């Protein structure tokens, strides 16, 4: 995913530092070249040795230390980096960066670099809300720093209890780094509606017809589209996933609700991505009470659900992207769907391929375009699949 990318991770002194260990490990797992630099305060929380072991490279702490042979000089890190990520970014370091200070290896590297910088702030709620911090972050945003907003939750100090200021989840930081490493905000101002997950079609209060879709692919698309600057609406069936920040989120249960919501949120002149696995059928009748066992046969009649894509295709005013889950003759069936549902792009996957399909974090897909072009992608993390799809969408919009 990051195979040719050089990522410099700057670590500051905050309790969220334990998540930075996970971040470094995850970046390595995704094949990034990682170098870690720490402020002196950070080394009081975790020794540089930990990050050396996790990143597989020497850690920079003291800008005056003479580097070992073969080692990158501290100042060289600023040229080496494709992306610099500061996690946790403390209020103190944010203030220093806003005023262009260079008093330690982290601040000096940022000041000397042209690489995009991703900040993952972590601090207590009072510091986060302080006008000084708010203004400093505004200054940095104007200089195109990427800010991964902190989350609400339990803070380190017991006295504070719950509040804003917890460092963002590693997943969110990775999405932002990936985005920063690849391109500018290519979908700025584009309205995108994404559907995700499965629908559930109940025939009594506790029983239903559904499928195994987890919503991961749709959520990854929504998160990546938001990172690329789009104005995103996410409509999902039942799922345990947390909706990404900055995305308008609606949860629905069955296909008819999803159709109603898609019609309401139809992105005129924008993009509709139907990643949801919509149930083609629903039980004909719904029993208000739980159906009791009686005899040894229960017959449930199924009737067809509306086809959402086919319905909105009748008054198509946006770019439509569909998904096709096929277990045989994939490309033929998918090309058929592309035509029938008037799609601009269909993303084909086969759940029987190891690492593809339901409830896994990777996917292996082929892209079929309305103009007849076909593109097969390798097995990739779903976030990277999302990025590839959205890049093609951006290209189509730019045409
Ligand atoms: N889709 C939809 N409404 C439905 C069923 C599917 O909008 N009732 C959308 C899906 O979100 C997907 C595309 O149509 O983007 C193809 O879904 P798929 O289930 O593969 O196709 P079907 O038309 O249902 O065909 P089949 O199940 O016979 O393969």
GROMACS .gro file of N, CA and C in nm, residues 24 28 34-36 49-59:
model
   48
   24UNK      N    1   0.303   0.310   1.390
   24UNK     CA    2   0.430   0.277   1.324
   24UNK      C    3   0.424   0.132   1.274
   28UNK      N    4   0.443   0.002   0.882
   28UNK     CA    5   0.540  -0.098   0.837
   28UNK      C    6   0.468  -0.215   0.771
   34UNK      N    7   0.970   0.369   0.715
   34UNK     CA    8   0.934   0.456   0.828
   34UNK      C    9   1.059   0.500   0.905
   35UNK      N   10   1.065   0.629   0.937
   35UNK     CA   11   1.168   0.681   1.027
   35UNK      C   12   1.096   0.757   1.137
   36UNK      N   13   1.144   0.738   1.258
   36UNK     CA   14   1.077   0.804   1.371
   36UNK      C   15   1.169   0.912   1.428
   49UNK      N   16   1.421   0.315   2.190
   49UNK     CA   17   1.446   0.175   2.152
   49UNK      C   18   1.318   0.107   2.101
   50UNK      N   19   1.205   0.140   2.163
   50UNK     CA   20   1.077   0.079   2.122
   50UNK      C   21   1.048   0.115   1.975
   51UNK      N   22   1.063   0.244   1.943
   51UNK     CA   23   1.034   0.286   1.806
   51UNK      C   24   1.141   0.236   1.709
   52UNK      N   25   1.262   0.219   1.759
   52UNK     CA   26   1.367   0.163   1.674
   52UNK      C   27   1.329   0.021   1.634
   53UNK      N   28   1.282  -0.055   1.733
   53UNK     CA   29   1.243  -0.194   1.706
   53UNK      C   30   1.124  -0.198   1.611
   54UNK      N   31   1.026  -0.110   1.633
   54UNK     CA   32   0.904  -0.113   1.551
   54UNK      C   33   0.928  -0.064   1.408
   55UNK      N   34   1.017   0.036   1.394
   55UNK     CA   35   1.038   0.093   1.260
   55UNK      C   36   1.154   0.026   1.187
   56UNK      N   37   1.241  -0.042   1.263
   56UNK     CA   38   1.357  -0.107   1.202
   56UNK      C   39   1.463  -0.007   1.162
   57UNK      N   40   1.462   0.113   1.220
   57UNK     CA   41   1.562   0.214   1.185
   57UNK      C   42   1.595   0.299   1.308
   58UNK      N   43   1.713   0.362   1.305
   58UNK     CA   44   1.753   0.447   1.417
   58UNK      C   45   1.651   0.560   1.436
   59UNK      N   46   1.635   0.602   1.560
   59UNK     CA   47   1.536   0.706   1.593
   59UNK      C   48   1.611   0.837   1.618
   0.00000   0.00000   0.00000
